[in-house]
CSV table of C-alpha atoms in Angstrom, one decimal:
chain,number,residue,atom,x,y,z
A,1,MET,CA,98.4,93.2,88.8
A,2,ALA,CA,99.4,91.9,85.4
A,3,ASP,CA,103.1,91.2,84.6
A,4,ILE,CA,104.5,93.8,82.3
A,5,SER,CA,106.8,92.6,79.5
A,6,ALA,CA,109.6,94.6,77.9
A,7,LYS,CA,107.7,94.3,74.6
A,8,GLN,CA,104.7,96.0,76.0
A,9,VAL,CA,106.8,98.8,77.4
A,10,GLY,CA,108.5,99.2,74.0
A,11,GLU,CA,105.2,99.4,72.2
A,12,LEU,CA,103.8,102.0,74.5
A,13,ARG,CA,107.0,104.0,74.3
A,14,GLN,CA,106.9,103.9,70.5
A,15,LYS,CA,103.2,105.0,70.5
A,16,THR,CA,103.6,107.8,73.0
A,17,GLY,CA,107.2,108.9,73.0
A,18,ALA,CA,107.2,108.7,76.9
A,19,GLY,CA,110.2,107.4,78.9
A,20,LEU,CA,110.7,103.8,79.7
A,21,MET,CA,109.9,104.1,83.4
A,22,ASP,CA,106.8,106.2,82.7
A,23,CYS,CA,105.6,103.6,80.2
A,24,LYS,CA,106.2,100.8,82.7
A,25,LYS,CA,104.3,102.7,85.4
A,26,ALA,CA,101.4,103.5,83.1
A,27,LEU,CA,101.0,99.8,82.1
A,28,LYS,CA,101.1,98.7,85.7
A,29,GLU,CA,98.5,101.2,86.7
A,30,ASN,CA,96.2,100.0,83.9
A,31,ASP,CA,96.8,96.2,84.1
A,32,GLY,CA,98.8,96.1,80.9
A,33,ASP,CA,96.1,97.7,78.7
A,34,LEU,CA,98.0,99.6,76.0
A,35,GLU,CA,95.1,102.1,75.2
A,36,LYS,CA,94.3,102.9,78.8
A,37,ALA,CA,98.0,103.3,79.6
A,38,SER,CA,98.4,105.7,76.7
A,39,GLU,CA,95.4,107.7,77.9
A,40,TRP,CA,96.9,107.7,81.5
A,41,LEU,CA,100.1,109.2,80.2
A,42,ARG,CA,98.2,111.9,78.3
A,43,GLN,CA,96.2,112.7,81.5
A,44,LYS,CA,99.4,113.0,83.4
A,45,GLY,CA,100.9,115.3,80.8
A,46,ILE,CA,103.8,113.0,80.4
A,47,THR,CA,103.6,112.6,76.6
A,48,SER,CA,103.6,116.4,76.1
A,49,ALA,CA,106.4,116.8,78.6
A,50,THR,CA,108.6,114.3,76.7
A,51,LYS,CA,108.2,116.1,73.5
A,52,LYS,CA,109.2,119.4,75.1
A,53,GLU,CA,112.2,118.1,77.0
A,54,GLY,CA,114.7,119.0,74.3
A,55,LYS,CA,113.6,122.6,74.1
A,56,VAL,CA,115.9,125.2,75.8
A,57,ALA,CA,114.4,126.6,79.0
A,58,ALA,CA,116.3,129.7,80.0
A,59,GLU,CA,113.5,132.0,81.1
A,60,GLY,CA,111.4,131.5,84.2
A,61,LEU,CA,111.3,132.7,87.8
A,62,VAL,CA,113.4,132.8,91.0
A,63,ASP,CA,110.9,132.8,93.9
A,64,SER,CA,111.1,132.6,97.7
A,65,TYR,CA,108.9,131.1,100.3
A,66,ILE,CA,109.2,131.9,104.1
A,67,HIS,CA,107.3,129.5,106.3
A,68,THR,CA,105.1,130.8,109.1
A,69,GLY,CA,107.2,131.9,112.0
A,70,GLY,CA,110.2,132.8,109.8
A,71,ARG,CA,112.3,129.8,110.8
A,72,ILE,CA,112.4,128.1,107.4
A,73,GLY,CA,113.1,129.9,104.1
A,74,VAL,CA,113.4,128.7,100.5
A,75,LEU,CA,114.8,130.1,97.2
A,76,VAL,CA,114.0,128.2,94.1
A,77,GLU,CA,114.6,128.6,90.3
A,78,VAL,CA,112.2,127.1,87.8
A,79,ASN,CA,112.8,127.6,84.1
A,80,CYS,CA,110.5,127.8,81.1
A,81,GLN,CA,111.1,128.7,77.4
A,82,THR,CA,109.6,132.1,77.2
A,83,ASP,CA,109.0,135.2,79.3
A,84,PHE,CA,105.4,135.0,78.2
A,85,VAL,CA,104.9,131.8,80.2
A,86,ALA,CA,107.1,133.1,83.0
A,87,ARG,CA,104.4,135.8,83.6
A,88,ASN,CA,101.6,133.3,83.4
A,89,GLU,CA,99.7,132.9,86.7
A,90,ALA,CA,99.7,129.1,86.5
A,91,PHE,CA,103.5,129.0,86.1
A,92,GLN,CA,104.0,131.4,89.0
A,93,GLN,CA,101.7,129.2,91.1
A,94,LEU,CA,103.8,126.2,90.1
A,95,VAL,CA,107.0,127.9,91.2
A,96,ARG,CA,105.4,128.9,94.5
A,97,ASN,CA,104.2,125.3,95.1
A,98,VAL,CA,107.6,123.9,94.4
A,99,ALA,CA,109.1,126.3,96.9
A,100,MET,CA,106.6,125.2,99.5
A,101,GLN,CA,107.4,121.6,98.7
A,102,VAL,CA,111.1,122.2,99.4
A,103,ALA,CA,110.2,123.8,102.7
A,104,ALA,CA,108.2,120.7,103.7
A,105,CYS,CA,110.9,118.3,102.8
A,106,PRO,CA,113.9,118.6,105.2
A,107,ASN,CA,115.7,115.5,103.8
A,108,VAL,CA,115.7,116.7,100.1
A,109,GLU,CA,119.1,117.8,98.9
A,110,TYR,CA,118.9,117.5,95.0
A,111,VAL,CA,116.4,118.2,92.2
A,112,LYS,CA,116.7,114.8,90.6
A,113,VAL,CA,118.7,111.5,90.9
A,114,ALA,CA,121.0,112.4,88.0
A,115,ASP,CA,122.2,115.4,90.1
A,116,ILE,CA,123.6,113.3,92.9
A,117,PRO,CA,127.4,113.1,92.9
A,118,SER,CA,128.8,109.6,92.2
A,119,GLU,CA,130.8,109.7,95.5
A,120,ILE,CA,127.5,110.1,97.4
A,121,VAL,CA,126.0,107.1,95.6
A,122,GLU,CA,129.1,105.0,96.3
A,123,LYS,CA,129.0,106.0,100.0
A,124,GLU,CA,125.4,105.0,100.3
A,125,LYS,CA,126.1,101.7,98.6
A,126,ALA,CA,129.0,101.0,101.0
A,127,ILE,CA,126.7,101.6,104.0
A,128,GLU,CA,124.1,99.3,102.7
A,129,MET,CA,126.6,96.5,101.7
A,130,GLY,CA,127.9,96.5,105.3
A,131,LYS,CA,124.6,96.0,107.0
A,132,ASP,CA,124.3,92.9,109.2
A,133,ASP,CA,121.1,91.6,107.6
A,134,LEU,CA,123.0,90.9,104.3
A,135,SER,CA,125.7,88.7,105.9
A,136,GLY,CA,125.7,85.2,104.6
A,137,LYS,CA,123.6,86.0,101.5
A,138,LYS,CA,124.9,85.2,98.0
A,139,GLU,CA,126.7,88.1,96.3
A,140,GLU,CA,124.3,88.2,93.4
A,141,LEU,CA,121.3,88.5,95.8
A,142,LYS,CA,123.1,90.9,98.0
A,143,GLU,CA,123.8,93.2,95.0
A,144,LYS,CA,120.1,93.1,94.0
A,145,ILE,CA,118.9,93.9,97.5
A,146,VAL,CA,121.4,96.7,97.9
A,147,GLN,CA,120.5,98.2,94.5
A,148,GLY,CA,116.8,98.3,95.5
A,149,ARG,CA,117.6,100.0,98.7
A,150,ILE,CA,120.0,102.5,97.0
A,151,ASP,CA,117.3,103.4,94.4
A,152,LYS,CA,114.8,104.1,97.2
A,153,ARG,CA,117.4,106.1,99.2
A,154,LEU,CA,118.4,108.3,96.3
A,155,LYS,CA,114.8,109.1,95.5
A,156,GLU,CA,114.2,110.1,99.1
A,157,MET,CA,117.0,112.7,98.6
A,158,CYS,CA,115.4,114.2,95.4
A,159,LEU,CA,112.7,116.8,95.1
A,160,LEU,CA,111.1,115.5,91.9
A,161,ASP,CA,110.5,112.1,93.4
A,162,GLN,CA,108.6,113.3,96.4
A,163,PRO,CA,104.8,112.9,96.8
A,164,TYR,CA,103.3,116.3,96.1
A,165,ILE,CA,102.2,117.9,99.4
A,166,ARG,CA,98.8,119.1,98.0
A,167,ASP,CA,98.1,115.7,96.2
A,168,GLN,CA,99.8,112.6,97.5
A,169,ASN,CA,98.7,110.6,94.5
A,170,ILE,CA,101.3,112.4,92.2
A,171,THR,CA,104.9,113.2,92.5
A,172,VAL,CA,106.5,116.7,92.1
A,173,ASP,CA,107.8,115.4,88.7
A,174,GLU,CA,104.3,114.6,87.6
A,175,LEU,CA,103.1,118.0,88.8
A,176,VAL,CA,105.7,119.7,86.6
A,177,LYS,CA,104.7,117.5,83.6
A,178,GLN,CA,101.0,118.4,84.1
A,179,ASN,CA,102.1,122.1,83.8
A,180,VAL,CA,104.1,121.4,80.7
A,181,ALA,CA,101.0,119.9,79.1
A,182,GLN,CA,98.9,122.9,80.2
A,183,LEU,CA,101.3,125.7,79.3
A,184,GLY,CA,102.9,124.1,76.2
A,185,GLU,CA,106.5,124.7,77.1
A,186,ASN,CA,109.4,122.8,78.6
A,187,ILE,CA,109.6,123.4,82.3
A,188,GLN,CA,112.5,122.5,84.5
A,189,VAL,CA,113.1,122.9,88.2
A,190,ARG,CA,116.8,124.0,88.1
A,191,ARG,CA,117.9,124.5,91.6
A,192,PHE,CA,116.9,125.4,95.2
A,193,VAL,CA,118.3,126.3,98.5
A,194,ARG,CA,116.7,125.8,101.9
A,195,PHE,CA,117.5,127.9,105.0
A,196,VAL,CA,116.8,126.7,108.5
A,197,LEU,CA,117.2,129.2,111.3
A,198,GLY,CA,120.2,128.5,113.4
A,199,GLU,CA,121.3,125.5,111.2
A,200,GLY,CA,125.0,124.8,111.6
A,201,ILE,CA,125.5,127.0,114.6
A,202,GLN,CA,126.9,125.3,117.7
A,203,LYS,CA,124.6,126.3,120.4
A,204,GLU,CA,125.8,126.6,124.0
A,205,GLU,CA,124.4,123.9,126.2
A,206,THR,CA,123.5,124.9,129.7
A,207,ASP,CA,123.4,122.6,132.7
A,208,PHE,CA,120.3,124.1,134.3
A,209,ALA,CA,120.6,122.3,137.6
A,210,ALA,CA,124.3,123.3,138.0
A,211,GLU,CA,123.3,126.9,137.1
A,212,VAL,CA,120.6,127.0,139.8
A,213,ALA,CA,123.0,125.5,142.4
A,214,ALA,CA,125.7,128.1,141.6
A,215,GLN,CA,123.2,130.9,142.0
A,216,MET,CA,122.2,129.5,145.4
A,217,GLY,CA,125.8,129.4,146.5
A,218,LYS,CA,126.1,125.7,146.7
């Protein structure tokens, strides 16, 4: 894989208007070829999504998904710009797919990394900094290793960074951007809540052997 320079990333960003990380990923996926990377961004719907990001998205849908057996339930709100798109079948399918994604991701707590409170980030950093495998390493190297681990951990907690359950080759964020390109409006996953049957209830633990013995009069 070709080394990607900051200059290449800057050129692709200027050409497409896509974000820095999207441009870097596109160049890596296409061995540094600017034209192929530009086309890759267009296919993913990323350039269209970037142009729409500043638009107010206050319409949309609140939808629910109850997993088979009724033990897991999800409520999700996905916003778009107009009621016209909110009634579109493709948008409604996107909202349903996002709800199903939340149901399938028990460790996901936030929509995106920017939503994670700073105290949670600091707590995760403190945990990583205290791990035994970092003892004896230089502070600069330790910081670099920890930052890499923190970035990975925070993404694991966020919905948009998860591999899409119906196509593991893309993330949920890329799925949303594809729909932005298709529907021509800014689309944002705003919030979600996941219910698990019995979660948080302290269940009574029974010593089965002791119970049997008691019943037999021992």
